[in-house]
């Protein structure tokens, strides 16, 4: 339990909230971290999640929720400061390193994460994962993109359609 | 739990992903599947104006004359620094236009590696044009993505000649005395929109260049030294075709030079000059006055990853390629 005088998470003075995953695991986390989620922030501002109640999150399993909270806890201080004045270049570099490491995970986890970020309205996390997926597309041919993202092999008709559209865009745009 | 990420994402999340993809990758993403294409189009994500135009390499095809025959070498890639685009080398360079390459019986996009086979052209309803003893055909490609995503291929007949006139056929007197080009020209045209060859009629504007027999003999005598006039006439021919068929201003300033350097024929009829062709400025380029042409198709590749994912601009230049430049240093524009 964080001490009240802790400088971190000053929003609500390290007030704790409890989140309950779809598989009934309870997570206790600082309200400031949970508030990175727009949806949770409203509940928390209404006084929810404190004490023994907990906020049920029926759409998020415990594995995903712990990952989401890992992100929130890391980003809460920067978010609370609004980028100033503690956000030094070192801090930002550290966050960036964390983010890069954070999304270096299986696609199935990425999928769960972006869905959770979407449901909980955690803007930073959603863009982080979306950016990661966008990077996976970068510099690839259409077939390579399909393979990378686990599409099934194209049917002959799909293949023909792909080929046709590959010709369609010859990129001589002005 | 094996999830197919891209397939399961709801549209708004997929759109959020694709919004972060650079224009050139987005253009490739459009080919991935129907759903992606629909999404990209629906959200208007592909800002074509943002596609960069930069030059990273050239396709070269050397041509040289040997025993009065024009021989063509395989297309080669010239790029500095070198790029690895093995998957997108054209097998040939019959013609090209704004990013697409016409190969033997296929159209190829080196940007994506996409290749569309061309169906065999049907026999012309104008049988005399199919007489290979008198005519031969070049296929020409017309494509302007700023106008239409579809390309068209034209079968354009040329009067056959040989440096020895006495080996050419003379039995069809009527044909030999007829005007060239004819006042009504029926050409076979393939549109990628339909995927089928169709015949289209073209009306000659202006005087004929002469007769088939006359062109044949003048070609034979001029064979070694085609004139700039001949060359330019060929360009007018293509302009007329392009204008008439596609409404494509292929001869605008930025592309006029490209087109000018496109070798159509040494002996295309000078009189086949559509009124529309005069809209383009007439340019002269001494470099095209040569019997030996070097075809250069310029394209750009994505440099950071050194991969040819996007073809940005395609143009041609014709240089005099003397025998001592073959296989040696390439002249660069």
Short mmCIF file of C-alpha atoms in Angstrom, two decimals, chain B residues 60 83 161 171 175 210 283 285 290:
data_model
loop_
_atom_site.label_atom_id
_atom_site.label_comp_id
_atom_site.label_asym_id
_atom_site.label_seq_id
_atom_site.Cartn_x
_atom_site.Cartn_y
_atom_site.Cartn_z
CA UNK B 60 17.38 -0.90 -68.68
CA UNK B 83 18.37 -2.78 -54.18
CA UNK B 161 9.86 -3.70 -94.49
CA UNK B 171 0.99 -10.08 -104.83
CA UNK B 175 -3.19 -3.37 -100.62
CA UNK B 210 1.52 7.68 -98.43
CA UNK B 283 9.79 18.62 -78.51
CA UNK B 285 15.45 15.31 -78.80
CA UNK B 290 19.37 6.67 -83.66
#
